[in-house]
Short mmCIF file of the C-alpha atoms (twelve columns), coordinates in Angstrom:
data_MODEL
# 
_entry.id   MODEL 
# 
loop_
_atom_site.group_PDB 
_atom_site.id 
_atom_site.type_symbol 
_atom_site.label_atom_id 
_atom_site.label_alt_id 
_atom_site.label_comp_id 
_atom_site.label_asym_id 
_atom_site.label_seq_id 
_atom_site.Cartn_x 
_atom_site.Cartn_y 
_atom_site.Cartn_z 
_atom_site.pdbx_PDB_model_num 
ATOM 1   C CA . MET A 1   61.059  112.125 110.619 1 
ATOM 2   C CA . THR A 2   63.308  110.597 108.352 1 
ATOM 3   C CA . SER A 3   62.286  107.962 105.637 1 
ATOM 4   C CA . LEU A 4   63.565  104.566 105.531 1 
ATOM 5   C CA . SER A 5   65.809  103.496 102.391 1 
ATOM 6   C CA . PHE A 6   65.369  100.080 101.277 1 
ATOM 7   C CA . ALA A 7   67.306  98.302  98.494  1 
ATOM 8   C CA . ASN A 8   68.014  95.013  96.940  1 
ATOM 9   C CA . CYS A 9   71.200  93.728  97.544  1 
ATOM 10  C CA . ARG A 10  73.568  93.850  93.992  1 
ATOM 11  C CA . ILE A 11  74.976  90.483  95.157  1 
ATOM 12  C CA . CYS A 12  72.263  88.124  96.568  1 
ATOM 13  C CA . GLY A 13  69.177  90.468  95.550  1 
ATOM 14  C CA . LYS A 14  67.710  90.325  99.016  1 
ATOM 15  C CA . LEU A 15  65.582  93.759  100.138 1 
ATOM 16  C CA . PHE A 16  67.437  95.295  102.702 1 
ATOM 17  C CA . TYR A 17  67.614  98.487  104.907 1 
ATOM 18  C CA . ARG A 18  70.305  100.312 103.057 1 
ATOM 19  C CA . THR A 19  72.965  102.421 104.982 1 
ATOM 20  C CA . THR A 20  76.162  103.363 103.322 1 
ATOM 21  C CA . ARG A 21  76.768  100.171 101.218 1 
ATOM 22  C CA . ASP A 22  74.920  98.362  98.353  1 
ATOM 23  C CA . ILE A 23  75.163  95.135  99.976  1 
ATOM 24  C CA . CYS A 24  73.165  93.542  102.732 1 
ATOM 25  C CA . LEU A 25  74.491  92.407  106.027 1 
ATOM 26  C CA . ASP A 26  75.003  88.622  105.098 1 
ATOM 27  C CA . CYS A 27  76.712  89.680  102.030 1 
ATOM 28  C CA . ARG A 28  78.879  92.146  103.993 1 
ATOM 29  C CA . THR A 29  79.640  89.488  106.574 1 
ATOM 30  C CA . ASP A 30  80.731  87.047  103.610 1 
ATOM 31  C CA . GLU A 31  82.895  89.653  102.042 1 
ATOM 32  C CA . GLU A 32  84.817  90.377  105.171 1 
ATOM 33  C CA . GLY A 33  85.445  86.874  105.877 1 
ATOM 34  C CA . LYS A 34  86.975  86.394  102.247 1 
ATOM 35  C CA . PHE A 35  89.007  89.481  102.897 1 
ATOM 36  C CA . LEU A 36  90.480  88.278  106.205 1 
ATOM 37  C CA . ARG A 37  91.301  84.806  104.320 1 
ATOM 38  C CA . VAL A 38  93.273  86.718  101.338 1 
ATOM 39  C CA . LYS A 39  94.976  89.091  104.116 1 
ATOM 40  C CA . LYS A 40  96.188  86.055  105.992 1 
ATOM 41  C CA . TYR A 41  96.809  83.881  102.746 1 
ATOM 42  C CA . LEU A 42  99.255  86.783  101.872 1 
ATOM 43  C CA . HIS A 43  100.833 87.084  105.089 1 
ATOM 44  C CA . ALA A 44  101.568 83.585  104.949 1 
ATOM 45  C CA . TYR A 45  102.776 83.394  101.389 1 
ATOM 46  C CA . PRO A 46  104.342 86.481  100.512 1 
ATOM 47  C CA . SER A 47  105.781 85.048  97.263  1 
ATOM 48  C CA . ALA A 48  102.299 84.097  95.853  1 
ATOM 49  C CA . THR A 49  100.868 85.160  92.537  1 
ATOM 50  C CA . ILE A 50  97.498  86.551  92.144  1 
ATOM 51  C CA . ASP A 51  96.361  83.190  90.718  1 
ATOM 52  C CA . ASP A 52  97.794  81.442  93.758  1 
ATOM 53  C CA . VAL A 53  95.786  83.808  96.011  1 
ATOM 54  C CA . THR A 54  92.504  83.161  94.077  1 
ATOM 55  C CA . LEU A 55  93.076  79.322  94.028  1 
ATOM 56  C CA . GLY A 56  93.980  79.063  97.465  1 
ATOM 57  C CA . THR A 57  91.353  81.321  99.117  1 
ATOM 58  C CA . GLU A 58  88.740  80.596  96.996  1 
ATOM 59  C CA . VAL A 59  88.232  84.349  96.468  1 
ATOM 60  C CA . GLU A 60  87.116  85.950  93.324  1 
ATOM 61  C CA . LEU A 61  89.724  87.520  91.347  1 
ATOM 62  C CA . ARG A 62  87.488  90.964  90.920  1 
ATOM 63  C CA . LEU A 63  87.269  91.168  94.611  1 
ATOM 64  C CA . ILE A 64  90.705  91.048  95.259  1 
ATOM 65  C CA . ILE A 65  91.716  93.389  92.673  1 
ATOM 66  C CA . LEU A 66  88.899  95.799  93.867  1 
ATOM 67  C CA . TRP A 67  90.279  95.751  97.660  1 
ATOM 68  C CA . ILE A 68  93.717  96.742  95.924  1 
ATOM 69  C CA . GLU A 69  92.410  99.425  93.877  1 
ATOM 70  C CA . GLN A 70  90.604  100.823 97.038  1 
ATOM 71  C CA . ARG A 71  93.618  100.843 98.872  1 
ATOM 72  C CA . LYS A 72  92.007  98.467  101.277 1 
ATOM 73  C CA . LEU A 73  94.720  95.809  100.455 1 
ATOM 74  C CA . THR A 74  98.326  96.641  100.004 1 
ATOM 75  C CA . LEU A 75  100.956 94.425  98.660  1 
ATOM 76  C CA . GLU A 76  104.277 96.041  99.904  1 
ATOM 77  C CA . GLN A 77  105.291 92.549  101.144 1 
ATOM 78  C CA . ASN A 78  104.025 90.531  98.067  1 
ATOM 79  C CA . PRO A 79  106.330 91.301  95.235  1 
ATOM 80  C CA . ASN A 80  104.559 88.966  92.867  1 
ATOM 81  C CA . ILE A 81  101.444 90.803  92.649  1 
ATOM 82  C CA . VAL A 82  100.985 93.938  91.104  1 
ATOM 83  C CA . LEU A 83  98.515  96.150  89.085  1 
ATOM 84  C CA . GLU A 84  99.286  98.752  86.226  1 
ATOM 85  C CA . CYS A 85  98.869  102.384 87.012  1 
ATOM 86  C CA . GLU A 86  95.819  103.723 85.252  1 
ATOM 87  C CA . ARG A 87  97.569  106.682 84.019  1 
ATOM 88  C CA . CYS A 88  100.926 105.498 83.112  1 
ATOM 89  C CA . GLY A 89  101.009 102.015 83.000  1 
ATOM 90  C CA . ALA A 90  103.669 101.469 85.900  1 
ATOM 91  C CA . ASP A 91  103.616 98.735  88.470  1 
ATOM 92  C CA . THR A 92  101.749 99.720  91.500  1 
ATOM 93  C CA . ARG A 93  100.949 97.571  94.807  1 
ATOM 94  C CA . THR A 94  97.973  99.469  95.976  1 
ATOM 95  C CA . GLY A 95  95.498  102.017 94.655  1 
ATOM 96  C CA . ARG A 96  94.689  102.748 90.923  1 
ATOM 97  C CA . LEU A 97  97.588  104.984 90.321  1 
ATOM 98  C CA . CYS A 98  101.647 104.644 91.052  1 
ATOM 99  C CA . PRO A 99  103.034 106.794 94.034  1 
ATOM 100 C CA . GLU A 100 104.272 109.012 90.998  1 
ATOM 101 C CA . CYS A 101 101.148 109.691 89.513  1 
ATOM 102 C CA . ARG A 102 99.343  110.122 92.424  1 
ATOM 103 C CA . SER A 103 102.116 112.684 93.646  1 
ATOM 104 C CA . GLU A 104 101.613 114.445 90.174  1 
ATOM 105 C CA . LEU A 105 97.850  114.672 90.294  1 
ATOM 106 C CA . ARG A 106 97.808  116.076 94.080  1 
ATOM 107 C CA . GLN A 107 100.276 118.801 92.700  1 
ATOM 108 C CA . GLN A 108 98.101  119.579 89.943  1 
ATOM 109 C CA . LEU A 109 95.107  119.933 92.250  1 
ATOM 110 C CA . VAL A 110 96.680  122.155 94.638  1 
ATOM 111 C CA . HIS A 111 98.042  124.278 91.671  1 
ATOM 112 C CA . GLN A 112 94.343  124.315 90.524  1 
ATOM 113 C CA . ASP A 113 93.065  125.458 94.182  1 
ATOM 114 C CA . GLU A 114 95.437  128.125 94.210  1 
ATOM 115 C CA . ARG A 115 94.182  129.531 91.037  1 
ATOM 116 C CA . THR A 116 90.781  129.368 91.987  1 
ATOM 117 C CA . MET A 117 91.634  131.256 95.035  1 
ATOM 118 C CA . MET A 118 93.525  133.891 92.932  1 
ATOM 119 C CA . GLY A 119 90.385  134.395 91.010  1 
ATOM 120 C CA . GLU A 120 90.935  132.470 87.905  1 
ATOM 121 C CA . GLN A 121 87.574  130.631 87.337  1 
ATOM 122 C CA . PRO A 122 88.131  128.286 84.619  1 
ATOM 123 C CA . SER A 123 85.361  126.927 82.893  1 
ATOM 124 C CA . LEU A 124 84.291  123.355 83.812  1 
ATOM 125 C CA . ALA A 125 84.428  122.253 80.331  1 
ATOM 126 C CA . SER A 126 88.308  123.379 80.171  1 
ATOM 127 C CA . ALA A 127 89.054  121.360 83.355  1 
ATOM 128 C CA . LYS A 128 87.400  118.307 82.447  1 
ATOM 129 C CA . SER A 129 89.189  118.311 79.064  1 
ATOM 130 C CA . GLU A 130 92.454  119.166 80.501  1 
ATOM 131 C CA . LEU A 131 92.102  116.092 83.049  1 
ATOM 132 C CA . SER A 132 90.688  113.770 80.346  1 
ATOM 133 C CA . ALA A 133 93.683  114.516 78.063  1 
ATOM 134 C CA . LYS A 134 96.053  113.841 80.805  1 
ATOM 135 C CA . TYR A 135 94.766  110.818 82.406  1 
ATOM 136 C CA . HIS A 136 93.430  107.686 80.218  1 
ATOM 137 C CA . LEU A 137 91.660  105.139 81.988  1 
ATOM 138 C CA . SER A 138 92.614  101.799 79.833  1 
ATOM 139 C CA . ARG A 139 93.602  98.911  81.746  1 
ATOM 140 C CA . ARG A 140 94.674  95.344  81.296  1 
ATOM 141 C CA . ARG A 141 92.783  93.371  83.533  1 
ATOM 142 C CA . ASP A 142 94.435  90.278  82.149  1 
ATOM 143 C CA . ARG A 143 97.536  91.247  83.586  1 
ATOM 144 C CA . ARG A 144 98.495  88.683  86.337  1 
# 
């Protein structure tokens, strides 16, 4: 017998049966509708800026940025909208890291896996300090 998990929706506060998300079905449906509006707008107006998109769709800037960071929304066809890579500051059109930093991080993780498989057991503290020294998470949200 499994126990049911209830939570309050982080958007509207309504109590709901929680599955994988922290928002209720009504808010999820609303969010999906907003996503489709943004996607259609970007397709119709490829030269739009982020301000154009927020004004033209009436969708909050924070949601649009979240979708780009989650790689749910890509901007290859929209040259006037870019985010800043959280690691190096370069422009990126999808995700939180630019393609170069994603590749380098992937290579470092593979290298770390190889060292672990060879019997090296780095301490958790040294691994954390190595990563935190290389990856700063300062972002400029005011960049549009």
